[in-house]
XYZ file of C-alpha atoms in Angstrom:
674
model
C 0.059 -0.076 -0.139
C 1.742 3.445 -1.191
C 1.484 6.204 1.580
C 0.400 9.714 1.317
C 3.426 12.324 1.923
C 1.727 14.865 5.379
C 1.634 18.490 3.189
C 0.400 19.785 7.455
C 2.792 23.158 7.079
C 2.491 22.855 11.048
C 3.155 19.561 11.454
C 4.879 18.855 14.797
C 8.262 17.742 14.838
C 8.848 14.289 14.878
C 10.500 12.297 17.141
C 13.885 12.622 17.581
C 14.763 15.304 15.247
C 15.311 18.712 16.493
C 12.599 21.421 15.514
C 13.027 23.532 11.735
C 11.065 26.677 11.062
C 11.129 25.936 7.406
C 8.799 28.889 6.237
C 11.378 31.370 8.553
C 15.082 29.695 6.667
C 13.583 29.381 3.481
C 12.693 31.795 0.976
C 9.200 31.796 -0.313
C 10.224 29.484 -3.784
C 12.741 27.369 -1.426
C 10.049 26.643 0.869
C 7.446 25.460 -2.247
C 10.059 23.492 -3.470
C 10.928 22.167 0.102
C 7.526 21.154 0.967
C 6.118 20.272 -2.491
C 4.062 16.645 -2.533
C 5.561 13.925 -3.376
C 5.612 13.058 -7.366
C 8.074 14.033 -9.520
C 9.232 17.514 -8.665
C 11.505 19.542 -11.385
C 13.093 22.319 -9.216
C 14.749 24.697 -11.952
C 17.514 26.758 -9.411
C 19.110 29.419 -11.034
C 23.058 30.391 -10.669
C 23.340 31.568 -7.024
C 19.907 31.307 -5.681
C 20.614 28.479 -3.089
C 20.632 24.798 -4.169
C 22.207 22.948 -2.216
C 20.208 24.717 0.252
C 17.273 23.382 -1.002
C 18.228 19.990 -1.567
C 19.515 19.724 2.337
C 16.073 20.786 3.431
C 14.276 18.988 1.474
C 15.789 16.018 2.999
C 15.147 17.579 6.106
C 11.612 17.957 5.306
C 10.844 14.313 4.167
C 12.784 13.300 7.723
C 10.183 15.402 9.733
C 7.615 13.828 7.643
C 8.505 10.546 9.047
C 10.434 9.209 6.324
C 13.187 7.123 7.516
C 16.981 8.117 5.977
C 16.963 4.772 4.551
C 14.285 5.022 1.980
C 15.823 8.285 0.686
C 18.250 7.823 -1.981
C 20.743 10.802 -3.235
C 22.692 10.845 -6.238
C 25.173 13.427 -6.649
C 27.933 14.226 -9.362
C 30.948 14.408 -6.547
C 31.341 12.851 -3.526
C 32.190 16.458 -2.037
C 29.069 17.613 -2.552
C 26.655 14.486 -1.168
C 29.004 14.440 1.898
C 28.295 18.911 2.292
C 24.749 18.156 1.640
C 24.544 14.860 3.932
C 26.548 16.394 6.766
C 24.274 19.353 6.840
C 21.177 17.561 6.989
C 23.058 15.918 10.043
C 23.251 19.130 11.731
C 19.862 20.161 11.038
C 18.508 16.655 12.245
C 21.422 14.951 13.539
C 20.385 12.330 11.365
C 24.119 10.165 10.417
C 24.857 9.855 7.004
C 25.387 6.294 6.687
C 21.878 5.469 7.174
C 21.409 7.258 3.977
C 21.996 6.002 0.144
C 24.214 9.206 -0.974
C 26.809 9.769 -3.042
C 27.768 9.712 -6.858
C 26.385 7.557 -9.440
C 29.427 5.901 -9.340
C 29.938 4.655 -5.851
C 26.161 3.938 -5.662
C 26.199 1.475 -8.714
C 29.322 0.142 -7.217
C 27.029 -0.836 -4.280
C 24.270 -2.008 -5.985
C 26.664 -4.879 -7.785
C 27.963 -5.765 -4.833
C 24.570 -6.516 -3.722
C 23.203 -7.415 -6.852
C 26.131 -8.524 -9.305
C 25.273 -12.192 -9.073
C 22.084 -11.752 -10.402
C 21.281 -14.262 -13.573
C 20.879 -10.981 -15.530
C 24.674 -9.963 -14.803
C 26.318 -13.093 -13.378
C 28.981 -10.951 -11.784
C 31.010 -12.741 -8.871
C 30.298 -10.044 -5.984
C 34.601 -10.229 -5.443
C 35.062 -8.416 -9.087
C 37.684 -5.659 -8.883
C 37.500 -2.179 -10.366
C 39.990 -1.154 -12.618
C 41.388 2.451 -12.023
C 41.686 4.551 -15.609
C 45.625 3.390 -16.134
C 44.802 -0.287 -15.819
C 41.701 0.345 -18.006
C 44.030 1.591 -20.688
C 46.645 -0.669 -20.336
C 43.829 -3.863 -20.334
C 42.466 -2.153 -23.688
C 45.960 -1.854 -25.383
C 46.832 -5.354 -24.676
C 43.498 -6.533 -26.240
C 43.527 -4.086 -29.055
C 47.073 -5.557 -30.182
C 46.103 -8.857 -29.832
C 42.744 -7.803 -32.536
C 45.142 -5.698 -34.609
C 49.321 -6.294 -33.671
C 50.184 -2.856 -35.463
C 47.161 -0.554 -34.839
C 49.329 1.707 -32.219
C 52.383 1.752 -34.675
C 49.910 4.043 -37.142
C 50.894 7.996 -35.379
C 47.935 8.948 -36.486
C 45.408 6.379 -34.456
C 44.793 7.039 -31.247
C 46.914 5.888 -28.092
C 44.840 3.260 -25.460
C 44.250 6.668 -23.743
C 42.097 8.846 -26.438
C 41.056 5.224 -27.513
C 39.240 4.512 -24.365
C 37.775 8.148 -23.952
C 35.748 7.336 -27.483
C 34.524 3.744 -26.218
C 34.001 5.567 -22.972
C 31.973 8.014 -24.254
C 29.698 5.879 -27.216
C 28.791 4.267 -23.612
C 27.815 6.821 -21.454
C 25.811 8.491 -24.490
C 24.375 4.950 -25.510
C 25.490 6.102 -28.918
C 27.002 3.755 -31.500
C 30.507 4.073 -32.131
C 30.512 5.272 -35.367
C 28.446 8.530 -34.598
C 30.373 8.872 -31.223
C 33.552 9.689 -33.783
C 31.042 11.272 -36.593
C 30.059 13.768 -33.313
C 33.233 14.061 -31.031
C 36.242 12.541 -32.828
C 36.313 13.043 -36.472
C 39.716 12.870 -36.344
C 39.334 9.049 -36.057
C 36.794 8.170 -38.874
C 38.916 6.380 -40.883
C 39.605 3.756 -38.028
C 35.520 3.645 -36.786
C 34.947 0.449 -38.326
C 37.444 -1.050 -36.310
C 35.961 0.142 -33.485
C 33.322 -2.297 -32.240
C 35.394 -5.514 -32.391
C 37.877 -3.453 -30.267
C 35.050 -2.569 -27.734
C 33.491 -5.970 -27.811
C 37.137 -7.839 -27.441
C 37.534 -5.684 -24.435
C 33.952 -6.547 -22.945
C 35.119 -10.318 -23.088
C 38.347 -9.562 -21.634
C 36.974 -7.979 -18.259
C 34.521 -10.706 -18.360
C 37.225 -13.453 -18.079
C 39.219 -11.629 -15.544
C 36.128 -10.797 -13.121
C 37.084 -7.240 -13.056
C 34.911 -4.006 -14.338
C 36.107 -0.020 -15.567
C 34.302 3.123 -14.331
C 32.072 3.195 -16.575
C 30.491 -0.620 -16.469
C 29.375 0.647 -12.750
C 26.520 2.357 -14.220
C 25.960 0.498 -17.716
C 25.984 -2.849 -15.473
C 23.472 -0.677 -12.953
C 21.172 -0.012 -15.256
C 21.395 -3.648 -16.884
C 20.536 -5.002 -13.759
C 17.528 -2.161 -13.152
C 16.275 -3.423 -16.852
C 16.402 -6.829 -16.469
C 16.129 -8.352 -13.586
C 12.341 -7.446 -11.863
C 13.392 -8.563 -9.203
C 16.276 -5.881 -8.549
C 14.189 -2.770 -10.071
C 11.264 -4.032 -7.555
C 13.992 -3.732 -4.636
C 14.877 -0.485 -5.418
C 11.586 1.242 -6.410
C 10.248 -0.301 -3.241
C 13.396 0.398 -0.617
C 13.956 3.450 -2.135
C 10.422 5.734 -2.208
C 12.340 8.903 -2.530
C 15.289 10.320 -5.042
C 16.732 13.393 -4.577
C 19.339 14.220 -8.309
C 21.768 17.146 -7.674
C 23.009 19.184 -10.740
C 20.514 17.457 -13.191
C 21.595 19.092 -16.353
C 24.659 17.444 -16.029
C 23.722 14.472 -16.400
C 24.405 12.042 -19.341
C 21.793 9.500 -21.500
C 22.592 6.325 -18.898
C 22.626 8.654 -15.832
C 18.852 9.351 -16.807
C 18.217 6.224 -17.581
C 19.350 4.940 -14.570
C 17.422 8.073 -12.416
C 14.271 6.649 -14.477
C 14.436 2.928 -13.677
C 15.135 3.550 -9.669
C 11.568 5.596 -9.904
C 8.793 4.050 -11.405
C 6.594 5.786 -8.486
C 7.698 9.052 -10.366
C 8.688 10.323 -6.842
C 11.836 12.190 -8.092
C 13.081 15.430 -7.668
C 15.394 16.469 -9.928
C 17.483 19.566 -8.438
C 19.135 21.432 -11.989
C 19.611 24.602 -14.251
C 19.536 24.376 -18.134
C 21.027 27.567 -18.604
C 24.063 25.801 -17.060
C 24.113 23.083 -19.148
C 27.643 23.223 -20.508
C 29.256 19.214 -20.388
C 27.968 17.821 -23.839
C 31.833 17.175 -24.401
C 31.656 14.910 -21.486
C 28.651 13.093 -22.826
C 25.827 15.474 -20.244
C 22.569 15.318 -22.619
C 20.446 19.022 -22.425
C 17.470 17.215 -23.230
C 17.420 15.577 -19.952
C 16.277 17.974 -18.587
C 14.336 19.457 -21.532
C 12.668 16.409 -21.414
C 11.718 15.323 -18.044
C 8.143 16.808 -17.461
C 7.601 14.531 -20.474
C 8.995 11.299 -18.941
C 7.150 11.857 -16.101
C 3.657 12.701 -15.830
C 1.884 15.366 -13.795
C 5.541 16.298 -12.498
C 5.184 19.646 -10.924
C 7.918 22.790 -11.643
C 9.606 24.945 -9.156
C 11.556 27.907 -10.299
C 14.148 29.508 -7.412
C 14.986 32.471 -8.951
C 16.057 34.722 -6.227
C 19.794 35.183 -6.343
C 21.794 35.843 -3.489
C 25.364 35.840 -4.851
C 25.913 39.078 -7.781
C 24.308 42.619 -7.855
C 21.156 43.639 -9.594
C 23.097 44.983 -12.463
C 24.846 41.533 -13.146
C 22.010 39.375 -13.441
C 20.096 41.899 -15.692
C 23.191 41.497 -17.533
C 22.766 37.905 -17.396
C 18.867 37.692 -17.862
C 19.898 39.143 -21.265
C 22.095 36.558 -22.441
C 19.270 34.390 -21.550
C 16.847 36.269 -23.625
C 18.530 35.390 -26.725
C 18.127 31.947 -26.650
C 15.482 30.034 -29.253
C 12.422 29.837 -28.412
C 10.799 26.524 -27.385
C 14.467 25.447 -26.026
C 15.005 26.398 -23.098
C 13.265 26.847 -19.519
C 11.709 30.390 -18.852
C 13.881 31.967 -16.343
C 14.733 35.322 -14.637
C 17.017 35.956 -11.884
C 15.777 38.878 -8.983
C 18.822 39.892 -6.998
C 18.537 39.723 -3.686
C 20.852 42.716 -3.177
C 20.964 46.441 -3.262
C 21.760 47.860 -6.737
C 25.404 48.819 -8.038
C 27.374 49.631 -10.841
C 26.482 48.278 -14.546
C 29.364 45.706 -16.012
C 31.762 46.953 -18.121
C 32.007 45.647 -21.858
C 36.159 46.851 -22.630
C 37.447 46.970 -26.625
C 41.047 46.840 -26.854
C 42.881 46.488 -29.765
C 44.994 44.069 -29.250
C 45.249 41.071 -26.542
C 48.357 42.514 -25.542
C 46.592 45.866 -24.906
C 44.118 43.902 -23.210
C 46.352 42.111 -20.506
C 47.874 46.052 -19.999
C 43.660 46.935 -19.121
C 43.434 43.715 -16.659
C 47.190 44.638 -15.134
C 46.000 48.256 -14.335
C 42.345 47.776 -13.038
C 43.487 45.126 -10.203
C 46.465 47.017 -9.248
C 43.562 49.728 -8.654
C 41.260 46.651 -7.026
C 44.084 45.941 -4.635
C 45.966 49.023 -3.774
C 43.330 51.501 -3.806
C 39.999 49.696 -3.130
C 40.512 46.525 -0.888
C 40.120 43.622 -3.124
C 41.341 40.912 -1.728
C 43.428 38.865 -5.243
C 41.980 35.804 -4.563
C 38.812 37.139 -5.132
C 39.616 38.409 -8.514
C 39.043 35.811 -11.484
C 39.537 36.138 -15.024
C 37.953 33.689 -16.912
C 38.097 32.438 -20.371
C 36.693 30.046 -23.036
C 40.111 28.227 -24.025
C 43.692 28.619 -22.779
C 44.927 29.684 -26.292
C 43.020 32.576 -24.863
C 44.647 33.842 -22.017
C 48.403 33.394 -23.287
C 49.154 36.729 -23.541
C 47.405 37.549 -19.765
C 49.828 35.251 -18.369
C 52.923 36.701 -20.188
C 52.083 39.866 -19.051
C 50.837 39.290 -15.634
C 54.579 37.378 -15.225
C 56.064 40.413 -16.167
C 54.061 42.688 -14.550
C 54.925 40.741 -11.131
C 51.321 40.016 -11.170
C 50.720 36.718 -9.203
C 48.629 34.413 -10.133
C 47.405 31.157 -10.054
C 46.168 28.740 -12.446
C 43.359 26.538 -11.583
C 42.231 25.147 -14.870
C 45.362 22.855 -15.228
C 48.906 24.327 -15.766
C 50.183 27.344 -17.718
C 50.076 27.459 -21.257
C 54.310 27.107 -21.453
C 53.937 23.720 -19.194
C 51.025 22.257 -20.815
C 52.916 18.616 -22.466
C 51.742 19.358 -26.207
C 53.535 22.914 -25.955
C 56.347 21.740 -24.226
C 56.735 18.608 -26.913
C 56.424 21.354 -30.112
C 59.256 23.274 -27.977
C 61.368 20.675 -27.106
C 61.738 20.356 -30.780
C 62.360 23.746 -31.459
C 65.230 23.196 -29.062
C 66.804 20.553 -30.714
C 66.504 21.842 -34.238
C 68.166 25.003 -32.851
C 70.701 23.399 -30.875
C 71.541 19.565 -31.465
C 74.148 19.104 -28.217
C 70.863 19.764 -25.815
C 70.252 16.169 -25.066
C 67.810 17.557 -22.496
C 65.395 18.535 -25.460
C 66.588 15.089 -27.801
C 65.088 12.567 -25.172
C 61.615 14.822 -24.988
C 61.451 14.325 -28.555
C 62.974 10.579 -29.120
C 60.981 9.538 -26.012
C 57.375 10.509 -28.353
C 58.223 7.835 -30.748
C 57.231 4.215 -29.994
C 59.167 1.880 -27.684
C 62.147 4.272 -27.286
C 62.910 5.181 -23.546
C 65.378 7.160 -21.788
C 68.365 4.545 -22.603
C 67.611 4.134 -26.026
C 66.882 7.358 -26.574
C 70.599 8.366 -25.177
C 72.545 5.483 -27.158
C 70.830 7.034 -30.353
C 71.743 10.355 -29.596
C 75.725 9.003 -29.071
C 75.578 7.359 -31.981
C 74.231 10.262 -33.892
C 77.014 12.458 -32.692
C 79.600 10.594 -33.141
C 78.855 9.743 -36.440
C 78.135 13.305 -37.355
C 81.422 14.644 -35.576
C 83.610 11.449 -37.403
C 81.953 12.747 -40.904
C 81.544 16.652 -39.963
C 78.055 15.808 -40.846
C 75.305 17.827 -39.703
C 73.425 15.974 -36.657
C 70.035 15.979 -38.395
C 71.670 14.622 -41.141
C 73.550 12.014 -39.319
C 70.013 10.828 -38.100
C 69.238 8.607 -40.965
C 72.557 7.121 -41.525
C 72.306 3.164 -41.482
C 74.591 3.559 -37.996
C 72.069 5.399 -36.758
C 69.311 3.697 -37.213
C 70.609 0.636 -36.377
C 70.376 2.222 -32.544
C 66.739 2.750 -33.095
C 64.021 -0.101 -31.781
C 62.424 -2.289 -33.933
C 58.875 -0.869 -32.993
C 60.023 2.770 -33.673
C 61.232 1.700 -37.434
C 58.161 2.532 -39.026
C 58.061 5.796 -38.127
C 61.860 7.236 -37.882
C 61.671 8.431 -41.140
C 59.069 10.762 -41.239
C 60.257 11.817 -37.822
C 63.612 12.713 -39.229
C 62.050 14.232 -42.269
C 60.182 16.497 -40.276
C 62.895 17.277 -38.360
C 64.954 18.252 -41.285
C 61.874 20.446 -42.829
C 61.857 22.116 -39.311
C 66.010 22.735 -40.229
C 65.349 24.209 -43.171
C 62.254 26.654 -42.226
C 64.762 27.839 -39.181
C 67.506 28.428 -40.963
C 65.773 30.434 -43.919
C 62.294 31.521 -42.460
C 60.905 33.697 -39.541
C 60.054 31.836 -35.926
C 56.678 32.086 -36.870
C 57.133 29.589 -40.175
C 59.497 27.400 -38.613
C 56.804 26.895 -35.943
C 54.236 26.179 -38.373
C 56.346 23.735 -39.942
C 56.979 22.033 -36.896
C 53.305 21.988 -36.616
C 52.621 20.235 -39.958
C 54.907 17.874 -39.606
C 55.499 14.532 -37.312
C 54.322 15.746 -34.517
C 51.081 17.156 -35.869
C 50.360 13.547 -36.723
C 51.322 12.525 -33.017
C 49.249 14.930 -31.603
C 46.372 13.376 -33.448
C 46.305 10.053 -31.928
C 48.040 11.007 -28.151
C 45.135 13.062 -27.825
C 41.482 12.378 -27.992
C 40.989 16.784 -27.458
C 43.370 17.102 -30.288
C 41.538 19.874 -32.198
C 41.903 22.307 -28.942
C 45.104 21.218 -28.624
C 45.824 22.090 -31.727
C 44.251 25.717 -31.738
C 46.866 26.297 -28.526
C 49.977 25.171 -30.327
C 48.998 27.778 -33.396
C 48.565 30.883 -30.447
C 52.556 29.241 -30.068
C 52.662 30.170 -33.662
C 51.253 33.595 -33.087
C 53.338 34.086 -29.767
C 56.624 33.580 -32.108
C 55.610 36.086 -34.814
C 56.931 38.465 -32.604
C 60.353 37.517 -32.913
C 62.773 37.574 -35.801
C 65.462 35.411 -34.231
C 64.829 31.759 -33.221
C 67.282 32.325 -30.233
C 64.895 35.069 -29.215
C 62.213 33.392 -28.651
C 63.203 29.936 -26.929
C 65.100 32.409 -24.821
C 61.771 33.911 -24.061
C 60.114 31.234 -23.586
C 62.690 29.397 -20.566
C 62.693 32.637 -18.924
C 58.951 32.576 -18.786
C 58.532 29.388 -17.662
C 61.124 30.661 -14.795
C 59.113 33.861 -13.907
C 55.620 32.182 -14.281
C 56.565 29.692 -11.512
C 54.326 29.550 -8.897
C 57.001 29.825 -6.037
C 56.705 33.790 -6.027
C 53.424 33.210 -4.859
C 53.604 33.440 -1.258
C 50.059 31.850 -0.567
C 47.062 31.138 -3.076
C 45.124 33.888 -0.939
C 47.728 36.731 -2.796
C 47.455 35.691 -6.138
C 44.809 36.422 -8.963
C 43.083 33.023 -10.308
C 43.043 32.445 -13.976
C 40.677 29.346 -15.460
C 38.414 28.775 -17.556
C 34.893 28.850 -17.895
C 34.022 25.368 -16.966
C 36.226 25.225 -14.411
C 34.959 27.676 -12.693
C 31.612 26.747 -12.682
C 29.688 26.480 -9.253
C 32.553 29.255 -7.810
C 31.915 32.814 -7.122
C 34.404 36.136 -7.080
C 34.297 39.671 -6.143
C 35.436 40.895 -9.517
C 35.463 39.088 -12.653
C 36.962 39.757 -15.770
C 36.459 37.435 -18.876
C 38.310 37.706 -21.612
C 38.757 36.636 -24.990
C 34.664 37.815 -25.855
C 35.220 38.036 -29.485
C 33.460 35.850 -32.418
C 35.684 32.811 -32.919
C 37.257 32.823 -29.291
C 33.921 33.150 -27.263
C 31.715 31.481 -29.263
C 34.177 29.180 -30.261
C 35.273 29.432 -34.403
C 34.306 25.305 -34.641
C 30.747 25.925 -32.909
C 29.584 29.054 -34.916
C 31.045 26.985 -38.294
C 28.845 24.070 -36.945
C 25.633 26.654 -36.790
C 25.225 25.354 -32.419
C 26.091 27.948 -30.566
C 23.819 27.335 -27.606
C 26.075 25.529 -25.277
C 28.497 28.885 -25.993
C 26.009 30.752 -24.768
C 24.902 28.930 -21.801
C 28.921 28.945 -20.970
C 28.887 32.340 -21.230
C 26.047 33.192 -18.906
C 27.691 30.621 -16.557
C 30.595 33.264 -17.017
C 28.807 36.566 -16.238
C 27.196 34.532 -13.145
C 30.209 33.603 -11.359
C 30.750 37.887 -10.189
C 29.340 39.155 -7.194
C 30.295 42.699 -7.454
C 31.794 43.794 -10.800
C 32.032 42.289 -13.948
C 34.445 42.950 -16.779
C 33.754 41.636 -20.690
C 36.707 42.138 -22.798
C 37.458 41.411 -25.965
C 40.715 42.709 -28.612
C 39.881 43.973 -31.774
C 42.732 41.860 -33.864
C 43.637 38.449 -32.547
C 46.876 37.406 -32.636
C 48.777 36.983 -35.411
C 48.379 33.003 -36.400
C 46.249 32.687 -33.434
C 43.353 30.682 -34.273
C 40.185 32.535 -35.530
C 42.000 35.048 -37.863
C 43.254 38.845 -37.672
C 40.248 40.809 -36.999
C 37.270 39.968 -35.143
C 34.417 41.456 -34.014
C 32.753 41.483 -30.776
C 31.446 38.072 -29.601
C 27.506 38.027 -31.147
C 26.309 37.556 -27.058
C 27.338 40.668 -26.086
C 25.960 42.103 -29.851
C 22.520 40.338 -28.658
C 22.426 42.232 -25.365
C 20.700 45.743 -25.001
C 23.259 48.431 -24.601
C 21.885 50.050 -22.013
C 22.810 46.388 -19.848
C 26.356 47.224 -19.460
C 29.171 50.304 -20.076
C 31.098 50.524 -22.815
C 34.839 51.324 -22.282
C 37.367 51.572 -24.791
C 41.191 51.782 -24.199
C 42.529 55.032 -24.919
C 46.277 55.402 -25.681
C 49.001 54.460 -23.000
C 46.337 52.253 -21.504
C 43.895 54.739 -20.234
C 39.792 55.064 -20.405
């Protein structure tokens, strides 16, 4: 027999739980969502509106209505989020966290498989072990080599890591491998026909070894729910209330798990369609958009009171959303809880150097004159290459900064690889540079690289020959491991082409020749995000355009690497934050600068060419809603030469769509005044 949740708002506190005045502690929007009657509920929680608070109080409300903790499941995307919410529930109610099923999709999937993995639907022994990422890639490598011995010898084919990414994306989006390659990894279209065979062999090998990988924790859990009625009934009967955090970030398989767990439709999904920005990870925008259709009778609650930003910043954020195509989003309007302040600024500069100089001048004024803490200032950007000039300018000016979205530009692996090639060609006696170049080849480690190097050095000295030419001689080739010999001719030819360009052409042309040669093919197989990394190497070519001598370019790169070391920062409290917008989601800062707000940079050139900029628009919305007090949207009129996006730039369409009364325009004058 089903039960009905008591809706008496003034019901007495349940025994064992301290009293909570829900009406006093929540605003009206939050209260209505927290106390919604049982059934499907979609809560659209706008940026800065108290999403976590709403979920936490929903759990507390259920407990106060007599729902046992063991009947509540809380699904999150990070263990940190789950622990934080359950810790708050404990503070509110005294209920211990271990009385709930709360955690990430993957952690709860593991728990389910430990209980029911040996069911007839799976026949997975309960003592299975879980492969970590490196182990999964290693197993896939062995399986592929057993199926196709020479597959990884072709440097344009994906290495085990990128290949695993392709298979993982296919599994999480529930799309065919062919469609996955077409949608996300077009550089691998030539080998798409081989992927189903590899995937099948990989799955069979895991079964033989009684191991699962990270994706299996979802796939096999869903299979249990869909194919074993007893297991499905267990979950449906035990967990009478399902709460899902960040629902807009669910991928296809996660959404299917949620629906399969709750045939009773007692789901509260909390999210924001305007912050769905992870399609490149497999997140499916349609999950939140079709929730109401998949769960008939669902209630829709909007939480739109924003406690983070000023009214002027929120007016601009609302303007971004108003430009969305009709029918492809939920209507929402953020309302500010705070008092009025200044409008956001749109800052036009001549180029990215002037953009960086503006940042330095304004940041110094904020810190030195206005008392803003450096760690409350963030510089956000769509792509890493956009931040190159900012990093260089900050380093030269002694502005401490901390990159929270990975490593600094010149420390990124592919940038260091290409710089090593340039260093070696410029100075063949630089054995450190040679080591990094040679070890990119298959089957060559440090010892093998050293043997080849000294053989070439001896031959070059004996024959009074150029070192790069000596690499192609029989004496040297005999030292090359068998596994690297197929690539050796193209590797050496590329070094020779780079050397010729270095002698006859500018540093910029030399960098472009190096990118177009052997390393460009290597990059395609080595990294699943090949296209993004290629854009960043294009920015390196743009940086090289400043120099007429290769020695000056290489010297500056080394000096800048030293100058940008985090060792100069006494603590993260003393540093400006530099980060991609993706990494900034969920964070907030007193002052936010969004740089590169130009078509081709934000939105990206590829999204414009594909005619699909809506996720870029949502990403722009996320960027502007990180700001609490001040917001600066900056764009250069001229792109770095040879950088992605061409020379002349237009303001981002997201800026052009905004009514001019939502912002103040600034144009940088000569000597960086405004």
